Amino acid sequence: MSKFVFKKKFGQNFLKNQNIIDKIVDSIEPNEDDLIIEIGPGSGALTKKLKKYDATLIAFEIDLETKQYLDKLEDEKTQIIYQDFLTADILEILDKYNFTNLYIIGNLPYYITTPIIEHIIKLNLNVSSMVFMVQKEVADRFLSKPKSKNYGYMTVILNYWFNIEKIIDVDKKNFVPMPKVDSTVLRLSRKETLCVDYDKFDALVKDSFKFKRKTLNNNLKSYNRRELEIILNKHGYTLENRAEEIDLETFIDLTNNI
Ligand code: SAM
């Protein structure tokens, strides 16, 4: 086996703590007729353990050099696809499989955590739950509540689609090579969707957070502000509030009634 050279440009920090690996793998509960997508298997630390479920497993890995570890994990239920998860034709690939529930799991490369999650949302995959290791700061952002400085567009969008739970904080010492930051494992479980028009909701949230320090009155100039004001008042807000103060229910109510 050739000596593996870790590639910073691919966010390669491999998890070496078996207890944490087990904890991540045990955070989903797939059956044999389910499908698991793993993003970034690397040397296969999670992949090996995920095989115990006997579910169909497809893993997307950008770095062909990991083939030396991953080849031996492939069989009729486990396939490694050497493509960039962000550009692979996921829908076409999924079309080839019959499955009941879909799970997505991965120790995500930190440089593209948010693009990966946004991509999954855009694809509108009917995913039951996703378990991701992300940078601790990013996890704090996803878990934050209104009126905290971390609360932003992604917080609202993710909480719209998913119930988000922290599984475990992971110290940077558990990786090789050691990254600069600590991590957190999150489980995102799919919720019932609540808006009549998701694109309208997405646009409203994006516009509301356009300039984070500005009030809704400033950020939502192109909307009918009289209508907005009436609904905001119902929830105890006014147009003088900033988006970071507005809870998810109010964004949903605004979308459904303007
Ligand atoms: N799963 C392994 C582990 O837990 O030790 C590796 C995790 S490492 C943080 C991230 C992995 O994602 C690396 O193997 C890297 O090559 C891969 N990766 C980076 N960008 C990717 C992309 N766009 N699509 C698929 N895999 C990617």
Short mmCIF file of C-alpha atoms and ligand atoms in Angstrom, two decimals:
data_model
loop_
_atom_site.label_atom_id
_atom_site.label_comp_id
_atom_site.label_asym_id
_atom_site.label_seq_id
_atom_site.Cartn_x
_atom_site.Cartn_y
_atom_site.Cartn_z
CA MET A 1 0.00 0.00 0.00
CA SER A 2 1.41 3.39 -0.93
CA LYS A 3 1.92 6.00 1.73
CA PHE A 4 -1.14 8.24 1.88
CA VAL A 5 -0.54 11.96 1.57
CA PHE A 6 -3.30 13.94 3.31
CA LYS A 7 -4.71 16.66 1.09
CA LYS A 8 -5.64 19.85 2.80
CA LYS A 9 -7.54 21.05 -0.26
CA PHE A 10 -9.99 18.15 0.23
CA GLY A 11 -10.41 18.78 3.96
CA GLN A 12 -8.80 15.46 4.81
CA ASN A 13 -8.75 14.97 8.57
CA PHE A 14 -9.41 11.33 9.30
CA LEU A 15 -11.18 10.32 12.49
CA LYS A 16 -9.18 7.86 14.55
CA ASN A 17 -11.24 7.42 17.75
CA GLN A 18 -13.22 4.17 17.44
CA ASN A 19 -15.72 5.14 20.16
CA ILE A 20 -16.67 8.28 18.28
CA ILE A 21 -16.84 6.38 15.00
CA ASP A 22 -19.26 3.91 16.66
CA LYS A 23 -21.32 6.72 18.10
CA ILE A 24 -21.74 8.31 14.66
CA VAL A 25 -22.61 5.03 12.96
CA ASP A 26 -25.11 4.17 15.71
CA SER A 27 -26.90 7.50 15.24
CA ILE A 28 -28.83 6.14 12.27
CA GLU A 29 -31.02 3.04 12.25
CA PRO A 30 -31.32 1.79 8.69
CA ASN A 31 -32.78 -1.56 7.67
CA GLU A 32 -31.65 -3.90 4.92
CA ASP A 33 -33.98 -2.30 2.38
CA ASP A 34 -32.77 1.25 3.11
CA LEU A 35 -30.09 3.26 1.36
CA ILE A 36 -27.21 5.09 3.03
CA ILE A 37 -25.21 7.76 1.23
CA GLU A 38 -21.84 8.47 2.79
CA ILE A 39 -20.06 11.68 1.82
CA GLY A 40 -16.26 11.54 1.88
CA PRO A 41 -15.39 8.02 3.14
CA GLY A 42 -11.63 8.77 3.11
CA SER A 43 -9.90 5.67 4.42
CA GLY A 44 -13.25 4.06 5.24
CA ALA A 45 -13.43 4.58 9.01
CA LEU A 46 -17.23 4.99 8.95
CA THR A 47 -17.80 2.93 5.80
CA LYS A 48 -16.43 -0.26 7.41
CA LYS A 49 -18.80 0.05 10.35
CA LEU A 50 -21.79 1.11 8.27
CA LYS A 51 -21.65 -2.24 6.50
CA LYS A 52 -23.05 -3.92 9.64
CA TYR A 53 -26.54 -2.64 8.71
CA ASP A 54 -26.58 -4.61 5.49
CA ALA A 55 -28.33 -1.63 3.86
CA THR A 56 -27.29 -0.50 0.40
CA LEU A 57 -24.40 1.90 0.83
CA ILE A 58 -23.07 4.34 -1.73
CA ALA A 59 -20.15 6.55 -0.83
CA PHE A 60 -18.97 9.61 -2.78
CA GLU A 61 -15.25 10.29 -2.55
CA ILE A 62 -13.41 12.95 -4.54
CA ASP A 63 -9.89 11.61 -3.99
CA LEU A 64 -8.96 8.58 -6.14
CA GLU A 65 -5.96 7.95 -3.92
CA THR A 66 -8.29 6.57 -1.23
CA LYS A 67 -9.00 3.64 -3.56
CA GLN A 68 -6.21 1.75 -1.81
CA TYR A 69 -8.41 1.67 1.34
CA LEU A 70 -11.87 1.60 -0.17
CA ASP A 71 -11.53 -1.09 -2.87
CA LYS A 72 -11.70 -3.87 -0.33
CA LEU A 73 -14.94 -2.51 1.15
CA GLU A 74 -16.88 -2.76 -2.11
CA ASP A 75 -19.33 -5.61 -2.61
CA GLU A 76 -22.84 -6.10 -4.03
CA LYS A 77 -24.31 -3.74 -1.41
CA THR A 78 -21.48 -1.23 -1.11
CA GLN A 79 -20.35 1.00 -3.95
CA ILE A 80 -17.77 3.75 -3.92
CA ILE A 81 -18.33 6.51 -6.46
CA TYR A 82 -15.19 8.57 -7.13
CA GLN A 83 -16.90 11.86 -7.86
CA ASP A 84 -17.37 15.24 -6.28
CA PHE A 85 -20.61 15.01 -4.31
CA LEU A 86 -21.49 18.56 -5.37
CA THR A 87 -21.33 17.87 -9.10
CA ALA A 88 -22.29 14.18 -9.33
CA ASP A 89 -25.74 13.51 -10.76
CA ILE A 90 -27.20 12.29 -7.47
CA LEU A 91 -30.77 11.95 -8.73
CA GLU A 92 -29.71 9.83 -11.71
CA ILE A 93 -27.56 7.63 -9.46
CA LEU A 94 -30.36 7.19 -6.91
CA ASP A 95 -32.74 6.22 -9.70
CA LYS A 96 -30.81 2.98 -10.10
CA TYR A 97 -31.66 1.83 -6.58
CA ASN A 98 -34.82 0.58 -4.93
CA PHE A 99 -34.98 1.53 -1.29
CA THR A 100 -37.39 2.44 1.46
CA ASN A 101 -35.66 5.10 3.59
CA LEU A 102 -32.68 7.27 2.78
CA TYR A 103 -29.94 8.23 5.24
CA ILE A 104 -26.98 10.52 4.60
CA ILE A 105 -23.90 10.43 6.78
CA GLY A 106 -20.39 11.83 6.73
CA ASN A 107 -17.52 13.53 8.42
CA LEU A 108 -17.87 16.42 6.08
CA PRO A 109 -14.95 18.25 4.54
CA TYR A 110 -15.22 21.56 6.40
CA TYR A 111 -14.51 23.76 3.40
CA ILE A 112 -17.82 22.76 1.81
CA THR A 113 -20.11 21.85 4.74
CA THR A 114 -22.76 24.46 3.99
CA PRO A 115 -22.71 23.95 0.17
CA ILE A 116 -23.20 20.20 0.72
CA ILE A 117 -26.19 20.71 3.01
CA GLU A 118 -27.68 23.36 0.71
CA HIS A 119 -27.19 21.01 -2.24
CA ILE A 120 -29.07 18.21 -0.44
CA ILE A 121 -31.94 20.58 0.34
CA LYS A 122 -32.08 21.81 -3.28
CA LEU A 123 -32.17 18.24 -4.58
CA ASN A 124 -35.25 17.76 -2.40
CA LEU A 125 -34.18 14.23 -1.48
CA ASN A 126 -36.66 12.48 0.73
CA VAL A 127 -34.07 11.85 3.44
CA SER A 128 -35.14 10.42 6.82
CA SER A 129 -32.13 11.65 8.71
CA MET A 130 -28.63 12.93 8.16
CA VAL A 131 -25.72 12.62 10.57
CA PHE A 132 -22.82 14.95 9.97
CA MET A 133 -19.61 15.86 11.70
CA VAL A 134 -19.16 19.60 11.22
CA GLN A 135 -16.92 22.28 12.62
CA LYS A 136 -18.13 23.14 16.15
CA GLU A 137 -18.74 26.78 15.22
CA VAL A 138 -20.96 25.72 12.33
CA ALA A 139 -22.91 23.37 14.63
CA ASP A 140 -23.41 26.25 17.08
CA ARG A 141 -24.81 28.30 14.23
CA PHE A 142 -27.23 25.57 13.15
CA LEU A 143 -28.39 25.02 16.76
CA SER A 144 -28.73 28.70 17.67
CA LYS A 145 -31.95 30.38 18.71
CA PRO A 146 -33.39 33.78 17.71
CA LYS A 147 -31.68 36.78 19.31
CA SER A 148 -28.28 35.08 19.39
CA LYS A 149 -25.47 36.36 17.18
CA ASN A 150 -25.14 32.97 15.45
CA TYR A 151 -28.75 32.89 14.26
CA GLY A 152 -28.86 33.41 10.49
CA TYR A 153 -30.30 32.36 7.14
CA MET A 154 -28.94 28.76 7.34
CA THR A 155 -30.27 28.34 10.89
CA VAL A 156 -33.80 29.19 9.77
CA ILE A 157 -33.65 27.09 6.59
CA LEU A 158 -32.23 24.02 8.35
CA ASN A 159 -34.68 24.23 11.22
CA TYR A 160 -37.47 24.48 8.69
CA TRP A 161 -36.56 21.10 7.20
CA PHE A 162 -35.06 19.26 10.16
CA ASN A 163 -35.08 18.71 13.89
CA ILE A 164 -31.45 19.25 14.79
CA GLU A 165 -29.79 17.49 17.72
CA LYS A 166 -26.26 17.49 18.98
CA ILE A 167 -24.91 13.93 19.25
CA ILE A 168 -21.42 14.66 20.60
CA ASP A 169 -18.67 17.29 20.66
CA VAL A 170 -15.40 15.98 19.25
CA ASP A 171 -12.05 17.40 20.27
CA LYS A 172 -9.61 18.08 17.41
CA LYS A 173 -7.15 15.58 18.95
CA ASN A 174 -9.31 12.74 17.62
CA PHE A 175 -8.25 13.37 14.02
CA VAL A 176 -5.19 12.75 11.95
CA PRO A 177 -3.83 15.17 10.89
CA MET A 178 -5.14 17.33 13.73
CA PRO A 179 -7.29 20.20 12.42
CA LYS A 180 -7.22 23.69 13.94
CA VAL A 181 -10.80 23.49 15.23
CA ASP A 182 -13.02 21.21 17.31
CA SER A 183 -16.03 19.47 15.80
CA THR A 184 -19.57 18.44 16.64
CA VAL A 185 -21.68 15.57 15.36
CA LEU A 186 -25.24 16.59 14.53
CA ARG A 187 -28.30 14.55 13.63
CA LEU A 188 -30.81 16.26 11.37
CA SER A 189 -34.15 14.42 11.29
CA ARG A 190 -36.65 15.33 8.61
CA LYS A 191 -39.76 17.26 9.75
CA GLU A 192 -43.13 17.64 8.07
CA THR A 193 -42.91 20.67 5.81
CA LEU A 194 -45.05 23.62 6.70
CA CYS A 195 -45.09 26.21 3.94
CA VAL A 196 -47.42 26.45 1.01
CA ASP A 197 -44.55 27.70 -1.13
CA TYR A 198 -40.98 26.81 -0.11
CA ASP A 199 -39.30 29.04 -2.71
CA LYS A 200 -41.26 32.00 -1.38
CA PHE A 201 -40.15 31.11 2.17
CA ASP A 202 -36.52 30.77 1.10
CA ALA A 203 -36.60 34.16 -0.68
CA LEU A 204 -38.25 35.88 2.28
CA VAL A 205 -35.69 34.51 4.76
CA LYS A 206 -32.79 35.38 2.43
CA ASP A 207 -34.09 38.92 1.91
CA SER A 208 -34.73 39.40 5.64
CA PHE A 209 -31.10 38.52 6.45
CA LYS A 210 -29.66 40.45 3.48
CA PHE A 211 -28.01 43.04 5.72
CA LYS A 212 -27.90 41.37 9.11
CA ARG A 213 -27.67 44.58 11.15
CA LYS A 214 -30.55 46.26 9.33
CA THR A 215 -34.20 46.09 10.32
CA LEU A 216 -36.86 44.21 8.39
CA ASN A 217 -38.19 47.60 7.33
CA ASN A 218 -34.92 48.20 5.46
CA ASN A 219 -34.32 44.71 4.14
CA LEU A 220 -37.88 44.08 2.93
CA LYS A 221 -38.51 47.31 1.01
CA SER A 222 -39.82 45.45 -2.03
CA TYR A 223 -42.56 43.70 0.00
CA ASN A 224 -45.98 44.99 1.03
CA ARG A 225 -44.89 46.24 4.41
CA ARG A 226 -48.42 46.92 5.68
CA GLU A 227 -49.19 43.19 5.22
CA LEU A 228 -45.94 42.20 6.87
CA GLU A 229 -46.57 44.50 9.82
CA ILE A 230 -49.97 42.95 10.59
CA ILE A 231 -48.55 39.42 10.71
CA LEU A 232 -45.43 40.49 12.61
CA ASN A 233 -47.58 42.21 15.24
CA LYS A 234 -49.54 38.99 15.75
CA HIS A 235 -46.27 37.35 16.81
CA GLY A 236 -45.12 40.25 19.00
CA TYR A 237 -42.73 41.80 16.44
CA THR A 238 -42.67 44.95 14.31
CA LEU A 239 -40.84 45.98 11.15
CA GLU A 240 -38.27 47.61 13.41
CA ASN A 241 -37.04 44.16 14.48
CA ARG A 242 -34.06 42.54 12.77
CA ALA A 243 -34.24 39.12 11.09
CA GLU A 244 -32.01 37.61 13.76
CA GLU A 245 -34.84 38.20 16.27
CA ILE A 246 -37.58 36.47 14.26
CA ASP A 247 -38.46 32.85 15.00
CA LEU A 248 -39.18 30.13 12.44
CA GLU A 249 -42.95 30.08 13.06
CA THR A 250 -43.18 33.78 12.22
CA PHE A 251 -41.23 33.34 8.96
CA ILE A 252 -43.61 30.50 8.03
CA ASP A 253 -46.69 32.51 8.92
CA LEU A 254 -45.39 35.48 6.91
CA THR A 255 -44.76 33.26 3.87
CA ASN A 256 -48.18 31.68 4.04
CA ASN A 257 -50.03 34.97 4.40
CA ILE A 258 -48.39 37.58 2.20
N1 SAM B 1 -14.83 9.71 6.52
C1 SAM B 1 -13.42 9.82 6.77
C2 SAM B 1 -13.17 9.83 8.25
O1 SAM B 1 -14.13 10.01 9.00
O2 SAM B 1 -12.05 9.63 8.68
C3 SAM B 1 -12.83 11.06 6.10
C4 SAM B 1 -13.41 12.38 6.48
S1 SAM B 1 -12.53 13.79 5.85
C5 SAM B 1 -12.99 15.02 7.04
C6 SAM B 1 -13.44 14.33 4.43
C7 SAM B 1 -13.41 13.41 3.22
O3 SAM B 1 -14.21 13.98 2.18
C8 SAM B 1 -12.05 13.20 2.61
O4 SAM B 1 -11.84 11.85 2.35
C9 SAM B 1 -12.07 13.99 1.29
O5 SAM B 1 -11.22 13.48 0.29
C10 SAM B 1 -13.53 13.87 0.93
N2 SAM B 1 -14.05 14.96 0.08
C11 SAM B 1 -13.65 16.26 0.05
N3 SAM B 1 -14.36 16.97 -0.83
C12 SAM B 1 -15.27 16.10 -1.36
C13 SAM B 1 -16.31 16.22 -2.34
N4 SAM B 1 -16.56 17.39 -2.93
N5 SAM B 1 -17.04 15.12 -2.66
C14 SAM B 1 -16.78 13.92 -2.07
N6 SAM B 1 -15.80 13.74 -1.14
C15 SAM B 1 -15.07 14.82 -0.78
#
